[in-house]
Amino acid sequence: MSREQLLATTFVDLADTLVANFDLIDFLHTLTSRSVELLDVDAAGIMLADPNGGLHVMASSAEEARLLELYELQSNEGPCLDCYRSGRPVARDDLTAMSASWPAFTEQLRGVGFHSAQALPMRLREETLGALNLFRAEPGLLSEADLRVGQAMADVATVSLIHERTIAAGELLATQLQTALTSRIQLEQAKGVLAERVGLRMDEAFEVMRSYARGHNRKLTDVAAQIIEGTLVDEILRAK
């Protein structure tokens, strides 16, 4: 598939939330994985705000990105937090500038092998739902063309989420977000079980789980629960 075809498919996927059994976590992982495929980045992650304005790590394309975003929250510094608070894109030209703004985060960033991070808001007008974090192994900022594509994807995803919430009288998305926050713990447990059993990296284990869920028209949370229970691991291994 060409980049243009993948880009078109991505916008369709990010706009298609009005489906039965809409899966918020899978939707957000589509945004992170397509960001890596379409942009000059090596990893991506998403933080979304809960109804009280607290940020939570909701999706990541790689384990390193997830750990970095968790560290942002713990240390209360980093591009994603600044992006959400300001509602504007956040970037620094180099590691020196990053260290001046986010010393602890930048040290952690380098520790996991990245040398650049910037964030794009998931925002519609005055409402900011969260931020998309983009990480690069090489120093330097994204090109203007990539920034436009990345922001467009974040915008479409935001509009879709707000539309979904509006259709459901303002309650469904908040409920789904709270459920997704709870299920993230379950997903991390299932990833660990599968990774240990099969001998995979954590992010590889997640992709196996996600592929199985999609191939069998199942929700990720249901698949994760059965992996933890031990009733699905053998079947996933056979399917893999």
PDB file of C-alpha atoms in Angstrom:
ATOM      1  CA  MET A   1       0.000   0.000   0.000  1.00  0.00           C
ATOM      2  CA  SER A   2       1.371   3.426  -0.941  1.00  0.00           C
ATOM      3  CA  ARG A   3       1.725   6.228   1.598  1.00  0.00           C
ATOM      4  CA  GLU A   4      -1.166   8.079  -0.034  1.00  0.00           C
ATOM      5  CA  GLN A   5      -3.408   5.003   0.200  1.00  0.00           C
ATOM      6  CA  LEU A   6      -2.430   4.414   3.814  1.00  0.00           C
ATOM      7  CA  LEU A   7      -3.102   8.053   4.647  1.00  0.00           C
ATOM      8  CA  ALA A   8      -6.569   7.877   3.069  1.00  0.00           C
ATOM      9  CA  THR A   9      -7.322   4.627   4.884  1.00  0.00           C
ATOM     10  CA  THR A  10      -6.145   6.163   8.153  1.00  0.00           C
ATOM     11  CA  PHE A  11      -8.487   9.130   7.883  1.00  0.00           C
ATOM     12  CA  VAL A  12     -11.381   6.793   7.149  1.00  0.00           C
ATOM     13  CA  ASP A  13     -10.488   4.604  10.147  1.00  0.00           C
ATOM     14  CA  LEU A  14     -10.159   7.604  12.456  1.00  0.00           C
ATOM     15  CA  ALA A  15     -13.493   9.013  11.304  1.00  0.00           C
ATOM     16  CA  ASP A  16     -15.392   5.731  11.652  1.00  0.00           C
ATOM     17  CA  THR A  17     -16.454   5.730  15.311  1.00  0.00           C
ATOM     18  CA  LEU A  18     -20.186   5.263  14.827  1.00  0.00           C
ATOM     19  CA  VAL A  19     -19.968   1.485  14.740  1.00  0.00           C
ATOM     20  CA  ALA A  20     -21.335  -1.190  17.015  1.00  0.00           C
ATOM     21  CA  ASN A  21     -19.028  -2.084  19.889  1.00  0.00           C
ATOM     22  CA  PHE A  22     -16.778   0.945  19.314  1.00  0.00           C
ATOM     23  CA  ASP A  23     -13.456   0.098  21.000  1.00  0.00           C
ATOM     24  CA  LEU A  24     -11.791   3.258  22.320  1.00  0.00           C
ATOM     25  CA  ILE A  25      -8.447   1.632  23.104  1.00  0.00           C
ATOM     26  CA  ASP A  26      -8.142   0.039  19.673  1.00  0.00           C
ATOM     27  CA  PHE A  27      -9.111   3.375  18.085  1.00  0.00           C
ATOM     28  CA  LEU A  28      -6.348   5.193  19.961  1.00  0.00           C
ATOM     29  CA  HIS A  29      -3.780   2.531  19.122  1.00  0.00           C
ATOM     30  CA  THR A  30      -4.690   2.983  15.457  1.00  0.00           C
ATOM     31  CA  LEU A  31      -3.693   6.638  15.782  1.00  0.00           C
ATOM     32  CA  THR A  32      -0.339   5.805  17.425  1.00  0.00           C
ATOM     33  CA  SER A  33       0.585   2.998  15.021  1.00  0.00           C
ATOM     34  CA  ARG A  34      -0.369   5.003  11.929  1.00  0.00           C
ATOM     35  CA  SER A  35       1.620   7.972  13.238  1.00  0.00           C
ATOM     36  CA  VAL A  36       4.731   5.771  13.220  1.00  0.00           C
ATOM     37  CA  GLU A  37       3.933   4.419   9.756  1.00  0.00           C
ATOM     38  CA  LEU A  38       3.171   7.786   8.160  1.00  0.00           C
ATOM     39  CA  LEU A  39       5.476  10.223   9.952  1.00  0.00           C
ATOM     40  CA  ASP A  40       9.227  10.383  10.459  1.00  0.00           C
ATOM     41  CA  VAL A  41       8.934   9.158  14.049  1.00  0.00           C
ATOM     42  CA  ASP A  42       9.963   5.980  15.843  1.00  0.00           C
ATOM     43  CA  ALA A  43       7.243   5.844  18.486  1.00  0.00           C
ATOM     44  CA  ALA A  44       4.037   7.601  19.463  1.00  0.00           C
ATOM     45  CA  GLY A  45       1.787   7.799  22.487  1.00  0.00           C
ATOM     46  CA  ILE A  46      -1.485   9.363  23.539  1.00  0.00           C
ATOM     47  CA  MET A  47      -2.592  10.953  26.797  1.00  0.00           C
ATOM     48  CA  LEU A  48      -6.268  11.772  27.309  1.00  0.00           C
ATOM     49  CA  ALA A  49      -7.897  13.743  30.094  1.00  0.00           C
ATOM     50  CA  ASP A  50     -10.561  12.263  32.328  1.00  0.00           C
ATOM     51  CA  PRO A  51     -13.721  14.273  33.194  1.00  0.00           C
ATOM     52  CA  ASN A  52     -11.813  15.960  36.030  1.00  0.00           C
ATOM     53  CA  GLY A  53      -8.941  17.084  33.794  1.00  0.00           C
ATOM     54  CA  GLY A  54      -6.413  14.496  34.972  1.00  0.00           C
ATOM     55  CA  LEU A  55      -4.210  13.075  32.214  1.00  0.00           C
ATOM     56  CA  HIS A  56      -3.766   9.353  31.652  1.00  0.00           C
ATOM     57  CA  VAL A  57      -1.611   7.299  29.292  1.00  0.00           C
ATOM     58  CA  MET A  58      -4.096   5.638  26.966  1.00  0.00           C
ATOM     59  CA  ALA A  59      -2.123   4.212  24.040  1.00  0.00           C
ATOM     60  CA  SER A  60       1.430   3.794  22.798  1.00  0.00           C
ATOM     61  CA  SER A  61       3.103   2.249  19.781  1.00  0.00           C
ATOM     62  CA  ALA A  62       6.011   0.888  21.841  1.00  0.00           C
ATOM     63  CA  GLU A  63       6.771   0.047  25.448  1.00  0.00           C
ATOM     64  CA  GLU A  64       9.450   2.762  25.595  1.00  0.00           C
ATOM     65  CA  ALA A  65       6.886   5.403  24.651  1.00  0.00           C
ATOM     66  CA  ARG A  66       4.475   4.174  27.320  1.00  0.00           C
ATOM     67  CA  LEU A  67       7.178   4.333  29.992  1.00  0.00           C
ATOM     68  CA  LEU A  68       8.196   7.830  28.910  1.00  0.00           C
ATOM     69  CA  GLU A  69       4.634   9.093  29.122  1.00  0.00           C
ATOM     70  CA  LEU A  70       4.183   7.537  32.552  1.00  0.00           C
ATOM     71  CA  TYR A  71       7.368   9.309  33.608  1.00  0.00           C
ATOM     72  CA  GLU A  72       5.977  12.603  32.296  1.00  0.00           C
ATOM     73  CA  LEU A  73       2.988  12.217  34.578  1.00  0.00           C
ATOM     74  CA  GLN A  74       5.082  11.174  37.568  1.00  0.00           C
ATOM     75  CA  SER A  75       7.564  14.035  37.185  1.00  0.00           C
ATOM     76  CA  ASN A  76       4.906  16.538  36.042  1.00  0.00           C
ATOM     77  CA  GLU A  77       7.038  17.757  33.145  1.00  0.00           C
ATOM     78  CA  GLY A  78       7.318  17.082  29.443  1.00  0.00           C
ATOM     79  CA  PRO A  79       5.994  18.146  26.049  1.00  0.00           C
ATOM     80  CA  CYS A  80       2.715  16.233  26.287  1.00  0.00           C
ATOM     81  CA  LEU A  81       1.711  17.954  29.525  1.00  0.00           C
ATOM     82  CA  ASP A  82       2.628  21.395  28.192  1.00  0.00           C
ATOM     83  CA  CYS A  83       0.758  20.661  24.971  1.00  0.00           C
ATOM     84  CA  TYR A  84      -2.419  19.643  26.792  1.00  0.00           C
ATOM     85  CA  ARG A  85      -2.279  22.630  29.129  1.00  0.00           C
ATOM     86  CA  SER A  86      -1.698  25.148  26.344  1.00  0.00           C
ATOM     87  CA  GLY A  87      -3.750  23.474  23.622  1.00  0.00           C
ATOM     88  CA  ARG A  88      -0.896  24.180  21.190  1.00  0.00           C
ATOM     89  CA  PRO A  89       1.881  22.111  19.555  1.00  0.00           C
ATOM     90  CA  VAL A  90       5.003  21.876  21.715  1.00  0.00           C
ATOM     91  CA  ALA A  91       8.558  21.254  20.471  1.00  0.00           C
ATOM     92  CA  ARG A  92      12.173  22.194  21.188  1.00  0.00           C
ATOM     93  CA  ASP A  93      14.927  22.458  18.580  1.00  0.00           C
ATOM     94  CA  ASP A  94      17.501  20.230  20.267  1.00  0.00           C
ATOM     95  CA  LEU A  95      18.393  18.326  23.431  1.00  0.00           C
ATOM     96  CA  THR A  96      19.889  21.428  25.042  1.00  0.00           C
ATOM     97  CA  ALA A  97      16.626  23.313  24.645  1.00  0.00           C
ATOM     98  CA  MET A  98      14.690  20.264  25.809  1.00  0.00           C
ATOM     99  CA  SER A  99      16.878  19.926  28.907  1.00  0.00           C
ATOM    100  CA  ALA A 100      16.277  23.572  29.748  1.00  0.00           C
ATOM    101  CA  SER A 101      12.509  23.029  29.659  1.00  0.00           C
ATOM    102  CA  TRP A 102      12.226  19.444  30.912  1.00  0.00           C
ATOM    103  CA  PRO A 103      15.508  18.320  32.553  1.00  0.00           C
ATOM    104  CA  ALA A 104      14.254  15.107  34.192  1.00  0.00           C
ATOM    105  CA  PHE A 105      12.147  14.082  31.186  1.00  0.00           C
ATOM    106  CA  THR A 106      14.985  14.713  28.727  1.00  0.00           C
ATOM    107  CA  GLU A 107      17.367  12.557  30.736  1.00  0.00           C
ATOM    108  CA  GLN A 108      14.782   9.774  30.754  1.00  0.00           C
ATOM    109  CA  LEU A 109      14.184  10.272  27.015  1.00  0.00           C
ATOM    110  CA  ARG A 110      17.850   9.749  26.218  1.00  0.00           C
ATOM    111  CA  GLY A 111      17.971   6.774  28.547  1.00  0.00           C
ATOM    112  CA  VAL A 112      15.521   4.826  26.390  1.00  0.00           C
ATOM    113  CA  GLY A 113      17.221   5.777  23.119  1.00  0.00           C
ATOM    114  CA  PHE A 114      15.252   8.779  21.875  1.00  0.00           C
ATOM    115  CA  HIS A 115      16.703  12.204  21.068  1.00  0.00           C
ATOM    116  CA  SER A 116      13.627  14.198  20.101  1.00  0.00           C
ATOM    117  CA  ALA A 117      10.081  14.555  21.398  1.00  0.00           C
ATOM    118  CA  GLN A 118       7.244  16.848  20.474  1.00  0.00           C
ATOM    119  CA  ALA A 119       3.513  16.887  21.098  1.00  0.00           C
ATOM    120  CA  LEU A 120       0.417  17.788  19.103  1.00  0.00           C
ATOM    121  CA  PRO A 121      -2.875  18.754  20.743  1.00  0.00           C
ATOM    122  CA  MET A 122      -6.033  16.704  20.347  1.00  0.00           C
ATOM    123  CA  ARG A 123      -8.204  19.780  20.328  1.00  0.00           C
ATOM    124  CA  LEU A 124     -11.346  21.179  18.721  1.00  0.00           C
ATOM    125  CA  ARG A 125     -11.825  24.917  19.179  1.00  0.00           C
ATOM    126  CA  GLU A 126     -11.626  25.529  22.943  1.00  0.00           C
ATOM    127  CA  GLU A 127     -11.892  21.891  24.007  1.00  0.00           C
ATOM    128  CA  THR A 128      -8.684  19.887  24.421  1.00  0.00           C
ATOM    129  CA  LEU A 129      -9.103  16.165  25.013  1.00  0.00           C
ATOM    130  CA  GLY A 130      -5.411  15.294  25.300  1.00  0.00           C
ATOM    131  CA  ALA A 131      -2.197  15.199  23.288  1.00  0.00           C
ATOM    132  CA  LEU A 132      -0.326  13.025  20.798  1.00  0.00           C
ATOM    133  CA  ASN A 133       3.342  12.516  21.716  1.00  0.00           C
ATOM    134  CA  LEU A 134       5.861  11.828  18.931  1.00  0.00           C
ATOM    135  CA  PHE A 135       9.323  10.418  19.632  1.00  0.00           C
ATOM    136  CA  ARG A 136      12.341  10.193  17.335  1.00  0.00           C
ATOM    137  CA  ALA A 137      15.633   8.326  17.716  1.00  0.00           C
ATOM    138  CA  GLU A 138      17.359  11.048  15.714  1.00  0.00           C
ATOM    139  CA  PRO A 139      17.653  14.652  16.966  1.00  0.00           C
ATOM    140  CA  GLY A 140      15.715  17.418  15.284  1.00  0.00           C
ATOM    141  CA  LEU A 141      12.114  18.353  14.666  1.00  0.00           C
ATOM    142  CA  LEU A 142       9.584  16.909  12.279  1.00  0.00           C
ATOM    143  CA  SER A 143       9.256  18.552   8.894  1.00  0.00           C
ATOM    144  CA  GLU A 144       6.413  21.002   8.366  1.00  0.00           C
ATOM    145  CA  ALA A 145       4.765  18.501   6.009  1.00  0.00           C
ATOM    146  CA  ASP A 146       4.848  15.741   8.645  1.00  0.00           C
ATOM    147  CA  LEU A 147       3.572  18.148  11.298  1.00  0.00           C
ATOM    148  CA  ARG A 148       0.597  19.020   9.112  1.00  0.00           C
ATOM    149  CA  VAL A 149      -0.215  15.344   8.555  1.00  0.00           C
ATOM    150  CA  GLY A 150       0.229  14.515  12.241  1.00  0.00           C
ATOM    151  CA  GLN A 151      -1.958  17.407  13.357  1.00  0.00           C
ATOM    152  CA  ALA A 152      -4.592  16.483  10.768  1.00  0.00           C
ATOM    153  CA  MET A 153      -4.748  12.928  12.122  1.00  0.00           C
ATOM    154  CA  ALA A 154      -5.003  14.213  15.696  1.00  0.00           C
ATOM    155  CA  ASP A 155      -7.737  16.644  14.632  1.00  0.00           C
ATOM    156  CA  VAL A 156      -9.798  13.970  12.878  1.00  0.00           C
ATOM    157  CA  ALA A 157      -9.483  11.660  15.882  1.00  0.00           C
ATOM    158  CA  THR A 158     -10.567  14.497  18.195  1.00  0.00           C
ATOM    159  CA  VAL A 159     -13.583  15.374  16.079  1.00  0.00           C
ATOM    160  CA  SER A 160     -14.569  11.704  15.981  1.00  0.00           C
ATOM    161  CA  LEU A 161     -14.317  11.340  19.756  1.00  0.00           C
ATOM    162  CA  ILE A 162     -16.279  14.539  20.407  1.00  0.00           C
ATOM    163  CA  HIS A 163     -18.891  13.510  17.835  1.00  0.00           C
ATOM    164  CA  GLU A 164     -19.215  10.114  19.485  1.00  0.00           C
ATOM    165  CA  ARG A 165     -19.695  11.796  22.847  1.00  0.00           C
ATOM    166  CA  THR A 166     -22.251  14.237  21.473  1.00  0.00           C
ATOM    167  CA  ILE A 167     -24.279  11.482  19.834  1.00  0.00           C
ATOM    168  CA  ALA A 168     -24.380   9.671  23.158  1.00  0.00           C
ATOM    169  CA  ALA A 169     -25.672  12.763  25.001  1.00  0.00           C
ATOM    170  CA  GLY A 170     -22.289  13.560  26.470  1.00  0.00           C
ATOM    171  CA  GLU A 171     -22.055  10.479  28.662  1.00  0.00           C
ATOM    172  CA  LEU A 172     -20.821   7.553  26.571  1.00  0.00           C
ATOM    173  CA  LEU A 173     -17.265   8.779  25.933  1.00  0.00           C
ATOM    174  CA  ALA A 174     -16.723   9.634  29.595  1.00  0.00           C
ATOM    175  CA  THR A 175     -17.936   6.148  30.523  1.00  0.00           C
ATOM    176  CA  GLN A 176     -15.770   4.541  27.856  1.00  0.00           C
ATOM    177  CA  LEU A 177     -12.751   6.547  28.992  1.00  0.00           C
ATOM    178  CA  GLN A 178     -13.216   5.471  32.598  1.00  0.00           C
ATOM    179  CA  THR A 179     -13.655   1.869  31.470  1.00  0.00           C
ATOM    180  CA  ALA A 180     -10.565   2.162  29.285  1.00  0.00           C
ATOM    181  CA  LEU A 181      -8.548   3.539  32.195  1.00  0.00           C
ATOM    182  CA  THR A 182      -9.549   0.541  34.291  1.00  0.00           C
ATOM    183  CA  SER A 183      -8.945  -1.922  31.481  1.00  0.00           C
ATOM    184  CA  ARG A 184      -5.432  -0.551  30.817  1.00  0.00           C
ATOM    185  CA  ILE A 185      -4.285  -2.307  33.985  1.00  0.00           C
ATOM    186  CA  GLN A 186      -5.849  -5.523  32.747  1.00  0.00           C
ATOM    187  CA  LEU A 187      -4.222  -5.115  29.337  1.00  0.00           C
ATOM    188  CA  GLU A 188      -0.782  -4.601  30.867  1.00  0.00           C
ATOM    189  CA  GLN A 189      -1.255  -7.765  32.946  1.00  0.00           C
ATOM    190  CA  ALA A 190      -2.313  -9.738  29.880  1.00  0.00           C
ATOM    191  CA  LYS A 191       0.660  -8.439  27.895  1.00  0.00           C
ATOM    192  CA  GLY A 192       2.956  -9.625  30.642  1.00  0.00           C
ATOM    193  CA  VAL A 193       1.357 -13.071  30.762  1.00  0.00           C
ATOM    194  CA  LEU A 194       1.530 -13.491  26.992  1.00  0.00           C
ATOM    195  CA  ALA A 195       5.058 -12.080  26.716  1.00  0.00           C
ATOM    196  CA  GLU A 196       6.363 -14.463  29.360  1.00  0.00           C
ATOM    197  CA  ARG A 197       4.530 -17.467  27.945  1.00  0.00           C
ATOM    198  CA  VAL A 198       5.529 -16.898  24.317  1.00  0.00           C
ATOM    199  CA  GLY A 199       8.885 -15.165  24.809  1.00  0.00           C
ATOM    200  CA  LEU A 200       7.914 -11.872  23.150  1.00  0.00           C
ATOM    201  CA  ARG A 201       8.616  -8.233  23.925  1.00  0.00           C
ATOM    202  CA  MET A 202       5.744  -6.433  25.633  1.00  0.00           C
ATOM    203  CA  ASP A 203       4.787  -4.403  22.562  1.00  0.00           C
ATOM    204  CA  GLU A 204       4.966  -7.545  20.386  1.00  0.00           C
ATOM    205  CA  ALA A 205       2.671  -9.350  22.812  1.00  0.00           C
ATOM    206  CA  PHE A 206       0.189  -6.490  22.549  1.00  0.00           C
ATOM    207  CA  GLU A 207       0.170  -6.680  18.746  1.00  0.00           C
ATOM    208  CA  VAL A 208      -0.494 -10.438  18.922  1.00  0.00           C
ATOM    209  CA  MET A 209      -3.417  -9.761  21.277  1.00  0.00           C
ATOM    210  CA  ARG A 210      -4.744  -6.966  19.106  1.00  0.00           C
ATOM    211  CA  SER A 211      -4.459  -9.027  15.921  1.00  0.00           C
ATOM    212  CA  TYR A 212      -6.321 -11.913  17.526  1.00  0.00           C
ATOM    213  CA  ALA A 213      -9.075  -9.609  18.814  1.00  0.00           C
ATOM    214  CA  ARG A 214      -9.552  -8.019  15.408  1.00  0.00           C
ATOM    215  CA  GLY A 215      -9.415 -11.327  13.559  1.00  0.00           C
ATOM    216  CA  HIS A 216     -12.107 -12.816  15.795  1.00  0.00           C
ATOM    217  CA  ASN A 217     -14.232  -9.646  16.127  1.00  0.00           C
ATOM    218  CA  ARG A 218     -13.558  -9.512  19.868  1.00  0.00           C
ATOM    219  CA  LYS A 219     -12.891  -6.621  22.212  1.00  0.00           C
ATOM    220  CA  LEU A 220      -9.328  -6.249  23.459  1.00  0.00           C
ATOM    221  CA  THR A 221     -10.538  -6.184  27.037  1.00  0.00           C
ATOM    222  CA  ASP A 222     -12.370  -9.504  26.641  1.00  0.00           C
ATOM    223  CA  VAL A 223      -9.310 -11.126  25.097  1.00  0.00           C
ATOM    224  CA  ALA A 224      -7.089  -9.726  27.860  1.00  0.00           C
ATOM    225  CA  ALA A 225      -9.387 -11.092  30.561  1.00  0.00           C
ATOM    226  CA  GLN A 226      -9.257 -14.587  29.071  1.00  0.00           C
ATOM    227  CA  ILE A 227      -5.470 -14.457  28.751  1.00  0.00           C
ATOM    228  CA  ILE A 228      -5.188 -13.576  32.436  1.00  0.00           C
ATOM    229  CA  GLU A 229      -7.580 -16.416  33.277  1.00  0.00           C
ATOM    230  CA  GLY A 230      -5.408 -18.751  31.200  1.00  0.00           C
ATOM    231  CA  THR A 231      -8.242 -19.884  28.953  1.00  0.00           C
ATOM    232  CA  LEU A 232      -7.082 -18.299  25.704  1.00  0.00           C
ATOM    233  CA  VAL A 233      -3.280 -18.419  25.552  1.00  0.00           C
ATOM    234  CA  ASP A 234      -3.076 -21.795  23.779  1.00  0.00           C
ATOM    235  CA  GLU A 235      -5.663 -20.755  21.184  1.00  0.00           C
ATOM    236  CA  ILE A 236      -3.772 -17.522  20.475  1.00  0.00           C
ATOM    237  CA  LEU A 237      -0.566 -19.485  20.076  1.00  0.00           C
ATOM    238  CA  ARG A 238      -2.213 -21.774  17.542  1.00  0.00           C
ATOM    239  CA  ALA A 239      -3.696 -18.782  15.673  1.00  0.00           C
ATOM    240  CA  LYS A 240      -0.307 -17.046  15.665  1.00  0.00           C
TER     241      LYS A 240
END
